[in-house]
PDB file of C-alpha atoms in Angstrom:
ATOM      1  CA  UNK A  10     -12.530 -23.934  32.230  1.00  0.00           C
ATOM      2  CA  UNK A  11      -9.638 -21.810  30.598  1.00  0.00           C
ATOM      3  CA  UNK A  12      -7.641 -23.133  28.335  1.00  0.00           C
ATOM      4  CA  UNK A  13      -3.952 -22.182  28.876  1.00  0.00           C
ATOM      5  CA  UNK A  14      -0.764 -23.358  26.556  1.00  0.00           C
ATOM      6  CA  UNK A  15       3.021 -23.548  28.017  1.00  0.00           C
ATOM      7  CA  UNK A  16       5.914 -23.034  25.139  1.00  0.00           C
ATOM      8  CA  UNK A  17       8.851 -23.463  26.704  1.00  0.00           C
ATOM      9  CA  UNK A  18      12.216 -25.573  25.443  1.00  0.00           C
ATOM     10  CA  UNK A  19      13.198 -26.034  29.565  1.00  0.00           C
ATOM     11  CA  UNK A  20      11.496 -29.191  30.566  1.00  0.00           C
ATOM     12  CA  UNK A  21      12.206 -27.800  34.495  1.00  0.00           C
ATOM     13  CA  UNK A  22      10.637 -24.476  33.484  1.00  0.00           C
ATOM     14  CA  UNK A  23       7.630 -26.307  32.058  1.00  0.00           C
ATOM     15  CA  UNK A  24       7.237 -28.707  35.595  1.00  0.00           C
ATOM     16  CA  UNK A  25       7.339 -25.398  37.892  1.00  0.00           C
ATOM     17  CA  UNK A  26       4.276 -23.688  35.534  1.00  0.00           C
ATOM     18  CA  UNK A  27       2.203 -27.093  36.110  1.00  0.00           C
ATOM     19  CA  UNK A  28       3.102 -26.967  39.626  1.00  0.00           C
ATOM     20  CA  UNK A  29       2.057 -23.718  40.545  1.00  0.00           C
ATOM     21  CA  UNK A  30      -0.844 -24.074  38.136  1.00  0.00           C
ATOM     22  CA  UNK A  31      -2.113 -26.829  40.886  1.00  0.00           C
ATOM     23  CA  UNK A  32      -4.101 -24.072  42.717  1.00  0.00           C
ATOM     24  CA  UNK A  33      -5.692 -22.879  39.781  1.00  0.00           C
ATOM     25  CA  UNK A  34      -8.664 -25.844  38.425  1.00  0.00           C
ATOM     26  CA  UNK A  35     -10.242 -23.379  36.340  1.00  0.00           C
ATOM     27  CA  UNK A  36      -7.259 -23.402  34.014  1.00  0.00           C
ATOM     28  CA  UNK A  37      -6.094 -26.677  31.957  1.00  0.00           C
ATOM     29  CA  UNK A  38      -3.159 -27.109  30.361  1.00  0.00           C
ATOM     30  CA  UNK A  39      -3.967 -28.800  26.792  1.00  0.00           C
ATOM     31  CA  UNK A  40      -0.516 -28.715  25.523  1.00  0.00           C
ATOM     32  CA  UNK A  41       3.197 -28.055  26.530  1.00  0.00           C
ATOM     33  CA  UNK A  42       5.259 -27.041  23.661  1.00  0.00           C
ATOM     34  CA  UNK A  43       8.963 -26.859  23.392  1.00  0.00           C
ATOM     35  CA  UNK A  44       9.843 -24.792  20.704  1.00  0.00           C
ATOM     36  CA  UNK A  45       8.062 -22.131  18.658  1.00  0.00           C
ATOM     37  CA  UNK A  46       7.268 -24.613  15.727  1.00  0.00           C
ATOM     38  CA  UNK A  47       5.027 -26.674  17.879  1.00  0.00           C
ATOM     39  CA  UNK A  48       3.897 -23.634  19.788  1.00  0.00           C
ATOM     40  CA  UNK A  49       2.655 -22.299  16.504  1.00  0.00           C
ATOM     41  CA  UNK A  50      -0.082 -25.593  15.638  1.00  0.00           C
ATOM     42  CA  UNK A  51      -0.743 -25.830  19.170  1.00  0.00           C
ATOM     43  CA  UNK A  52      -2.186 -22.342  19.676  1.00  0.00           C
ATOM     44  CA  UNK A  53      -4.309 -22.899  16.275  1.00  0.00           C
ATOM     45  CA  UNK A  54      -5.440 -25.972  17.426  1.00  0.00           C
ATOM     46  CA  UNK A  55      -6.320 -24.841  20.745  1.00  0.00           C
ATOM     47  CA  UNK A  56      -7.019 -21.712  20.566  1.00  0.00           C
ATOM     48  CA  UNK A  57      -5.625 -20.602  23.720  1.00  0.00           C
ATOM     49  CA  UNK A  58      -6.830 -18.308  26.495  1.00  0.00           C
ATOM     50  CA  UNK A  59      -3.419 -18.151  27.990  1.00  0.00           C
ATOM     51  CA  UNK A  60      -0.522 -18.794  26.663  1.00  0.00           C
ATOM     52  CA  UNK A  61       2.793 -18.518  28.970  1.00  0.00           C
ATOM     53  CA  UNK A  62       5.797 -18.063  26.552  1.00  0.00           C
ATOM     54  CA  UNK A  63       9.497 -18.524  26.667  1.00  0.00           C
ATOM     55  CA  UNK A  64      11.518 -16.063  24.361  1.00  0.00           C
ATOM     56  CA  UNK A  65      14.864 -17.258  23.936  1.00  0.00           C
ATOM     57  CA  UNK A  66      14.229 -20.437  22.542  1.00  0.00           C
ATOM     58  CA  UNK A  67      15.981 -22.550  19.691  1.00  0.00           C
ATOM     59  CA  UNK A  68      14.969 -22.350  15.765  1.00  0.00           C
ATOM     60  CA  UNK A  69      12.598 -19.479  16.194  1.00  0.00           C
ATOM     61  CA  UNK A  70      12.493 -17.637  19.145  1.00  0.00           C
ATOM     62  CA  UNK A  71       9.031 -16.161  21.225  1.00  0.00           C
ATOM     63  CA  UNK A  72       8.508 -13.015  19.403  1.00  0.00           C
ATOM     64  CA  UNK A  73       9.344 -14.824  15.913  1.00  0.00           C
ATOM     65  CA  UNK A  74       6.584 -17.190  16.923  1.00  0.00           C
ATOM     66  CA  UNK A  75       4.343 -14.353  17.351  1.00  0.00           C
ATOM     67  CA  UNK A  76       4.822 -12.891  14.172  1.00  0.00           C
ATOM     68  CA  UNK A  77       3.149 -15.881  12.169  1.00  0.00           C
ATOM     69  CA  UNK A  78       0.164 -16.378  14.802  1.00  0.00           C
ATOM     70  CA  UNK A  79      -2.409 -14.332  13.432  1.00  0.00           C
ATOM     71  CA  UNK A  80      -5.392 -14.409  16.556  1.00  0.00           C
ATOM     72  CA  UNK A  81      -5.323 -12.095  19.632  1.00  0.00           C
ATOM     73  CA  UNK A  82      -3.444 -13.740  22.722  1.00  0.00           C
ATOM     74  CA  UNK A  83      -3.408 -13.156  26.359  1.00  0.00           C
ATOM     75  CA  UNK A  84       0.365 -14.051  27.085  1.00  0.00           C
ATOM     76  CA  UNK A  85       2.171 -14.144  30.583  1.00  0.00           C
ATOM     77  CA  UNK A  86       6.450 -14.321  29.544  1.00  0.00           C
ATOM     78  CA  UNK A  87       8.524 -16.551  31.081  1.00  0.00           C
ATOM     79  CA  UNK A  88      11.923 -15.975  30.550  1.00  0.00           C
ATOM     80  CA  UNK A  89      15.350 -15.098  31.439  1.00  0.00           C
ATOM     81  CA  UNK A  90      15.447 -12.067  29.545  1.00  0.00           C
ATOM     82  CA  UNK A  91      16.966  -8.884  31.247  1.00  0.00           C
ATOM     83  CA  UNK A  92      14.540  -7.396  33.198  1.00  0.00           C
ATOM     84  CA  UNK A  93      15.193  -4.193  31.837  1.00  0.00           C
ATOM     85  CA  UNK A  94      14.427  -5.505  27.734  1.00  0.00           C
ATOM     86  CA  UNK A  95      10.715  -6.928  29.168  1.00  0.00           C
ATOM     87  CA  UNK A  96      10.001  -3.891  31.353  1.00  0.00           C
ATOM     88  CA  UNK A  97       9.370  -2.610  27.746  1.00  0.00           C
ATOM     89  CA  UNK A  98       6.326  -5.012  26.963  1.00  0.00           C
ATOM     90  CA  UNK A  99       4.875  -5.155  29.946  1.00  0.00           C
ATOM     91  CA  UNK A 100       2.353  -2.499  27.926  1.00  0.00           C
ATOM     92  CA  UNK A 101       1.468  -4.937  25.552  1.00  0.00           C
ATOM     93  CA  UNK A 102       1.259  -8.049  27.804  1.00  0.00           C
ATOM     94  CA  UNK A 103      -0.479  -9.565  31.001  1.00  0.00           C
ATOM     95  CA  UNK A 104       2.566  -9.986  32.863  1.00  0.00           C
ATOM     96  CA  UNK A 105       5.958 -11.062  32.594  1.00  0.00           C
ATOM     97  CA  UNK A 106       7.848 -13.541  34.914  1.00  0.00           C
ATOM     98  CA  UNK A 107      11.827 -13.392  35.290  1.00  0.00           C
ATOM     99  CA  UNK A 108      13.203 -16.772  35.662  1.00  0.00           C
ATOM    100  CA  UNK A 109      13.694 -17.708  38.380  1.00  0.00           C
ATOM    101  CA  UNK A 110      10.389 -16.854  39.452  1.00  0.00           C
ATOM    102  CA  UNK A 111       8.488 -18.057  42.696  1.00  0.00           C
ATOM    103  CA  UNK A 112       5.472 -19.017  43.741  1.00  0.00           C
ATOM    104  CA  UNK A 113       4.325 -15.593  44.572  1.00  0.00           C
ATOM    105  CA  UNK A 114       5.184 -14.103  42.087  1.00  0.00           C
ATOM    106  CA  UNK A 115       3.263 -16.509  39.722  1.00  0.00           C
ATOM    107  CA  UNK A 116       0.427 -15.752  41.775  1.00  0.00           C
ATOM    108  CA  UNK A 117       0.205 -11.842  41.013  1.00  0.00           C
ATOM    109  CA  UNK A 118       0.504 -12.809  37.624  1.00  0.00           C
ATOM    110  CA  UNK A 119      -2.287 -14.699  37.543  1.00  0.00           C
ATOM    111  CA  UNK A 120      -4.127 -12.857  39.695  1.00  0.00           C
ATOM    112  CA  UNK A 121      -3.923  -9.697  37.303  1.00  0.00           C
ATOM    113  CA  UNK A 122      -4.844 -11.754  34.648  1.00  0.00           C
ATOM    114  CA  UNK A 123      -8.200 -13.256  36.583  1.00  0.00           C
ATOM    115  CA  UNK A 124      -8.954 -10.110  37.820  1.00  0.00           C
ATOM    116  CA  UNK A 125      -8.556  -8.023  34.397  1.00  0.00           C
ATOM    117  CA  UNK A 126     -10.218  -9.779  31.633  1.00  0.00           C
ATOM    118  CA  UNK A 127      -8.510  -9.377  28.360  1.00  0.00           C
ATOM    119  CA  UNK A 128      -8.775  -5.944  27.265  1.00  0.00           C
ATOM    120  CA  UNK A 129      -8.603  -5.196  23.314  1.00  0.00           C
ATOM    121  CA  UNK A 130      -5.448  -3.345  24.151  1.00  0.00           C
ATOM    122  CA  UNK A 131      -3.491  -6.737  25.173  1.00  0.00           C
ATOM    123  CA  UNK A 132      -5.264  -8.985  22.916  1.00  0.00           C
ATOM    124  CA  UNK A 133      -6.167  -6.943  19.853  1.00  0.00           C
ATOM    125  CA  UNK A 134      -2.743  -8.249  18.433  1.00  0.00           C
ATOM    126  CA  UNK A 135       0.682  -8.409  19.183  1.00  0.00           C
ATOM    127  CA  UNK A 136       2.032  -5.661  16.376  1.00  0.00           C
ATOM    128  CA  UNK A 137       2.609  -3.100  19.210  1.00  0.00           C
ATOM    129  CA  UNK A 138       4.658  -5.797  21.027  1.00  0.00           C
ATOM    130  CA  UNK A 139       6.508  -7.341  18.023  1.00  0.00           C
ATOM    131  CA  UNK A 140       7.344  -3.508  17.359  1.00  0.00           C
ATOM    132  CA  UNK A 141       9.239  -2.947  20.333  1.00  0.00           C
ATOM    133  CA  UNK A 142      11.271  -6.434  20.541  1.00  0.00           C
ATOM    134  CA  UNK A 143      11.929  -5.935  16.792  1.00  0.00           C
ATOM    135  CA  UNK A 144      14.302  -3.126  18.320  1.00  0.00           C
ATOM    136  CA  UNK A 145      16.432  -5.528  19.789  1.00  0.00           C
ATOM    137  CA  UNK A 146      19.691  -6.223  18.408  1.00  0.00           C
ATOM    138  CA  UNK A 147      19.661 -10.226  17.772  1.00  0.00           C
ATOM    139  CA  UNK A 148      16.060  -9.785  16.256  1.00  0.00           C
ATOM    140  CA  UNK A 149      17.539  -7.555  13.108  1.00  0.00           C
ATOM    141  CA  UNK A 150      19.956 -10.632  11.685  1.00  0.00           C
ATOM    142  CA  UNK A 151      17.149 -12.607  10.147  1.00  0.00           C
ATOM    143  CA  UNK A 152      13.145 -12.336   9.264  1.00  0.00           C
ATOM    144  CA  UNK A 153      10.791 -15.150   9.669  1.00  0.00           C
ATOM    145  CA  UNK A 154       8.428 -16.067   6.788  1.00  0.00           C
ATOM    146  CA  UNK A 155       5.209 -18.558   6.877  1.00  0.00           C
ATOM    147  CA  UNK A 156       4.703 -20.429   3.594  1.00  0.00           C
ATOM    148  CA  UNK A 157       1.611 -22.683   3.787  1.00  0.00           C
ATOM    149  CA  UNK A 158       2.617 -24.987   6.430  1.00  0.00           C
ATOM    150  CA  UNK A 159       6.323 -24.332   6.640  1.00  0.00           C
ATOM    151  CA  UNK A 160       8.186 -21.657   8.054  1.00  0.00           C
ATOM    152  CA  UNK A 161      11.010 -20.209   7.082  1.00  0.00           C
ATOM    153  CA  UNK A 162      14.105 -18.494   8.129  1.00  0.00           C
ATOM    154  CA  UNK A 163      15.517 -15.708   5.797  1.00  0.00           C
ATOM    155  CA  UNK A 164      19.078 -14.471   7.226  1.00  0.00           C
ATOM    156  CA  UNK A 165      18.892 -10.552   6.356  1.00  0.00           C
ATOM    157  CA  UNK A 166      22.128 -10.661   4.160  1.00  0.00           C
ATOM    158  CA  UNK A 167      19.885 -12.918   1.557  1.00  0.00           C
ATOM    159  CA  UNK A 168      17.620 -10.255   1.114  1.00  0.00           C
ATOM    160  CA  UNK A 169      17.803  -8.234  -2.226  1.00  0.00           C
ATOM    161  CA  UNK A 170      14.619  -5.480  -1.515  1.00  0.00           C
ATOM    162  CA  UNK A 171      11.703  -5.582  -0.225  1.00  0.00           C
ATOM    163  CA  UNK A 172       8.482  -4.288  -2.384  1.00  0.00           C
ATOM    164  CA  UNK A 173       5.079  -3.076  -0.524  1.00  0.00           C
ATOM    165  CA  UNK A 174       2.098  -5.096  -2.012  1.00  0.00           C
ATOM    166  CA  UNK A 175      -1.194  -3.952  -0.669  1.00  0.00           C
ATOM    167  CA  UNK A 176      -0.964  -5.116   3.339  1.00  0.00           C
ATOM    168  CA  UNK A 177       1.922  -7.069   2.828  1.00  0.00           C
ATOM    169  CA  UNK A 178       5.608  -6.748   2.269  1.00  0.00           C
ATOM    170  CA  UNK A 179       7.211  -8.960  -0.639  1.00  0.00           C
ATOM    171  CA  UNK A 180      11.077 -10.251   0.531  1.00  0.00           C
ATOM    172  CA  UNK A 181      13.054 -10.646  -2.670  1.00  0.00           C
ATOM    173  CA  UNK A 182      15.859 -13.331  -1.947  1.00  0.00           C
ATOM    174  CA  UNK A 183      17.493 -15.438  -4.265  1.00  0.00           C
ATOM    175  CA  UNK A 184      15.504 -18.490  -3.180  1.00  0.00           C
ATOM    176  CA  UNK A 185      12.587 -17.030  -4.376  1.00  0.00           C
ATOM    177  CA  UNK A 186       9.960 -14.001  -3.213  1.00  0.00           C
ATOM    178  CA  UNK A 187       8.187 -14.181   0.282  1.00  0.00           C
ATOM    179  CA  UNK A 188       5.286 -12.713   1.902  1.00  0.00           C
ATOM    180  CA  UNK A 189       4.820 -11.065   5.117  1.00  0.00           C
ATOM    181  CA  UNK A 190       2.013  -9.474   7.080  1.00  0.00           C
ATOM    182  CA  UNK A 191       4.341  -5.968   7.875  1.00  0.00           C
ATOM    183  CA  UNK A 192       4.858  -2.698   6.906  1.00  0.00           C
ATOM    184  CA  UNK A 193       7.454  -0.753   5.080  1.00  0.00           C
ATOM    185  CA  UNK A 194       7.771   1.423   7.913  1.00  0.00           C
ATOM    186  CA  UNK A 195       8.711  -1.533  10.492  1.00  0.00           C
ATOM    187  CA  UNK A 196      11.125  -2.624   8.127  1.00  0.00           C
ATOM    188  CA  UNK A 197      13.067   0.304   7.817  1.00  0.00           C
ATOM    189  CA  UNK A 198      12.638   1.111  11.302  1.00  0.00           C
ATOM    190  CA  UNK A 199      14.539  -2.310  12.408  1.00  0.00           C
ATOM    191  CA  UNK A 200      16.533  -3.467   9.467  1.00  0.00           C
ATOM    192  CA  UNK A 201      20.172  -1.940   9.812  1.00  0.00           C
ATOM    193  CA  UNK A 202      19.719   1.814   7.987  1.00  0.00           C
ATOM    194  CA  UNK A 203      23.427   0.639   6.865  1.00  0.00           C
ATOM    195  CA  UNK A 204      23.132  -2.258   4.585  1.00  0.00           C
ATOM    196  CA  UNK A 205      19.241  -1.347   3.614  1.00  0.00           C
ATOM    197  CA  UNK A 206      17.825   1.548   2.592  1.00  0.00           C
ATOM    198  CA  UNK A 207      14.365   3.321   1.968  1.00  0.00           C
ATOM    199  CA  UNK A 208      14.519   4.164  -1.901  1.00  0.00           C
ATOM    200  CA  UNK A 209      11.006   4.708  -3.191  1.00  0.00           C
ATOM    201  CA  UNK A 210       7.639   4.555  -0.536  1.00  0.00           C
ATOM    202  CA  UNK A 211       7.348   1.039  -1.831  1.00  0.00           C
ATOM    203  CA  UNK A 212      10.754  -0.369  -1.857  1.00  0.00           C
ATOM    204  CA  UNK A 213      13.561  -0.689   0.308  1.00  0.00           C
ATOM    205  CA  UNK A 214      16.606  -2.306  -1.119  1.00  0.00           C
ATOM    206  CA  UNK A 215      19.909  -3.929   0.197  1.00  0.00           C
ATOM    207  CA  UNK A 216      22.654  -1.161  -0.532  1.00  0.00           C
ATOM    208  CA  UNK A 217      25.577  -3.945  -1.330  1.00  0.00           C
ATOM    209  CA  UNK A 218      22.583  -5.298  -4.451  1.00  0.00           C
ATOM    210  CA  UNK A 219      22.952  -2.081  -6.292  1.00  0.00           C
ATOM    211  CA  UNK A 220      25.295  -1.959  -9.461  1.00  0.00           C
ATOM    212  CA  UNK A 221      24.576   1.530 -10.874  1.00  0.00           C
ATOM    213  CA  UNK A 222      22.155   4.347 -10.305  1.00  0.00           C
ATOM    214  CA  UNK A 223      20.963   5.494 -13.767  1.00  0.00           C
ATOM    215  CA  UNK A 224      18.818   9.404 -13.872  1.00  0.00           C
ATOM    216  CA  UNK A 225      15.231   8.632 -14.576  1.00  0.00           C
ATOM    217  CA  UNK A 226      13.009  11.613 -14.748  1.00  0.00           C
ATOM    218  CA  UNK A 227      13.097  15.187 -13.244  1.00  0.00           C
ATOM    219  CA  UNK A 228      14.751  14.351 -10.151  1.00  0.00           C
ATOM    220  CA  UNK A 229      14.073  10.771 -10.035  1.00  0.00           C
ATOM    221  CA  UNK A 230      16.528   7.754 -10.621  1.00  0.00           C
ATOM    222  CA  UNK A 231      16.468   3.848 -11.044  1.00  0.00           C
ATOM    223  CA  UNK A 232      18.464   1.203  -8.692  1.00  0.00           C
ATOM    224  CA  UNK A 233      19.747  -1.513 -10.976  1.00  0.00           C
ATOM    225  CA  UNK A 234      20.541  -4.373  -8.936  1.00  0.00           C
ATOM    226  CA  UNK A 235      23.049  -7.246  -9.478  1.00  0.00           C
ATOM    227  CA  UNK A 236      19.808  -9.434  -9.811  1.00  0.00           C
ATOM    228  CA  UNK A 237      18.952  -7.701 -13.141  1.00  0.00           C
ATOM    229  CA  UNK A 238      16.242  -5.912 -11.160  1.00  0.00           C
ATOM    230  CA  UNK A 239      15.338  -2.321 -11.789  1.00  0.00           C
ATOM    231  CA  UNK A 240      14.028  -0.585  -8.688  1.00  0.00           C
ATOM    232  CA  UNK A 241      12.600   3.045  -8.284  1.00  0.00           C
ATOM    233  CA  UNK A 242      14.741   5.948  -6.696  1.00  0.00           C
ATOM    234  CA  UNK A 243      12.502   8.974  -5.098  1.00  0.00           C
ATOM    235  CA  UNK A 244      14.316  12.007  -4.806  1.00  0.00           C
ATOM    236  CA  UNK A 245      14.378  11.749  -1.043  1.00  0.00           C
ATOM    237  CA  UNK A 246      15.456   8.084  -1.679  1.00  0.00           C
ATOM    238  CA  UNK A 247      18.451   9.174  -3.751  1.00  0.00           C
ATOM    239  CA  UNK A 248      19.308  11.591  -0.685  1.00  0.00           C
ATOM    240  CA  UNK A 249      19.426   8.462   1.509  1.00  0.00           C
ATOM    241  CA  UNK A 250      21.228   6.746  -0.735  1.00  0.00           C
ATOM    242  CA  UNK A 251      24.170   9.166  -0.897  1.00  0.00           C
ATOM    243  CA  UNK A 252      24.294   9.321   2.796  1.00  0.00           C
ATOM    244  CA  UNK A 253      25.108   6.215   3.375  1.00  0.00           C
ATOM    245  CA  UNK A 254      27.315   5.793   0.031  1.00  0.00           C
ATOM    246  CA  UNK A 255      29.492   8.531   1.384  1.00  0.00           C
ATOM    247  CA  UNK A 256      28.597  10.618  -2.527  1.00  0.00           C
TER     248      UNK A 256
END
C-alpha cells in the first residue's frame, strides 16, 4: 500500500483526487490538507509516497511549503497555474495536472508515476524545483523561515542583509536574525538586484539600509547600515554598488 497525501485549500479539488483515486487500492489517502501549514506536519508524520500539491494556496503557498520540508518527495501538481509557468517543473516533478483536469488525464499521471519508480533525480530534493519557481515574480516579495515549530513570514522590505553561515543563510530583520537552508547565490539570483545587492561573497545587503560607505583597505570598503551594522564591501561589491546607486 502507498501512502499518498492531498494539500489542497479547494474542498471540490480535494473530492475529484479521492474520486479518481477509487481505481487505484494500492494507494491510501492518510490525510487531506488544506493549506501548507498542515501540509507541512502531515508529510512528517506520514511520510508520504505521493503527495499531490496545490500551489496557489493561502498563508504559504506550494513551493513555500516545500522549502521547509526537508525529505525527498514524489509530487504530482494540481493547480491552476498557467500552463506555461509549470511546463518549467515538469523536470523536477512526476507530473503536473492543470485544473480542470479529467479523468484521463489523472490517469497518465499516475500511470507515469506507477510505471517509473522514483528516480533520485525527482526525489533527491526539491532545490532544483524551488530554483526555478523562485523566478517567479509573486515568489520575490517575501521569504519563508521555519523556527522550531513555527513558521514564519518575512516580507523582503524587513530584511536588512543577509550573512552566509556555513550551509545556511542568516536573514537580518529587525525582529530578530533567521535561518535558512539556501545559498547566497539563490538569493541574489531571485531577490530584486534593485533594492539588494551582492557586497562581499558572504553578505548581501538591502541598498535603502546603507548610511555611508567608508574606504577600508586597498580597494576594499565597509557598508554601515542604519542598524549600526558594519558590513564588508569587496571591490567587485563596491562596483555593484555604484551601479545601482547611479555613482
Amino acid at each position: 500500500m502507498k501512502r499518498a497525501i492531498i494539500i489542497d485549500d479547494e474542498p471540490l479539488a480535494r473530492m475529484i483526487i479521492l474520486e479518481y483515486l477509487q481505481d487505484y487500492p494500492q494507494i491510501e489517502v492518510v490525510q487531506e490538507c488544506n493549506d501548507g501549514f498542515e501540509g507541512i506536519k502531515a508529510i512528517q508524520q506520514h511520510r508520504p509516497d505521493l503527495l499531490f500539491l496545490d500551489i496557489q494556496m493561502p498563508k504559504i503557498n506550494g513551493f513555500e511549503m516545500l522549502e521547509l520540508v526537508d525529505q525527498p518527495l514524489s509530487i504530482i501538481f494540481t493547480t491552476a497555474f498557467d500552463s506555461y509557468a509549470i511546463k518549467a517543473f515538469d523536470a523536477h516533478a512526476i507530473d503536473y495536472l492543470l485544473k480542470p483536469f479529467s479523468k484521463e488525464r489523472f490517469d497518465k499521471a499516475l500511470q507515469k508515476w506507477i510505471e517509473q519508480p522514483a528516480t533520485p533525480e525527482k526525489t533527491q530534493s526539491t532545490s532544483a524545483l524551488l530554483e526555478t519557481a523562485s523566478q517567479l515574480p509573486n515568489q520575490q516579495d517575501r521569504l519563508v523561515v521555519k523556527t522550531g515549530n513555527n513558521i514564519r513570514i518575512i516580507p523582503t522590505h524587513e530584511v536588512l542583509y543577509l550573512e552566509a553561515d556555513d550551509d545556511y543563510v542568516k536573514i537580518h530583520t529587525h525582529a530578530g536574525v533567521f535561518l535558512k537552508s539556501q545559498t547566497m547565490q539563490h538569493f541574489e539570483n531571485t531577490l530584486d538586484n534593485q533594492q539588494f545587492v551582492r557586497i562581499h561573497r558572504s553578505y548581501i545587503v538591502q541598498v535603502q539600509q546603507i548610511t555611508r560607505i567608508d574606504p577600508y583597505q586597498k580597494d576594499t570598503y565597509t557598508a554601515i547600515l542604519k542598524s549600526g551594522a558594519k558590513i564588508p564591501v569587496s571591490r567587485t561589491g563596491y562596483g555593484k554598488l555604484k551601479t545601482v546607486l547611479g555613482i
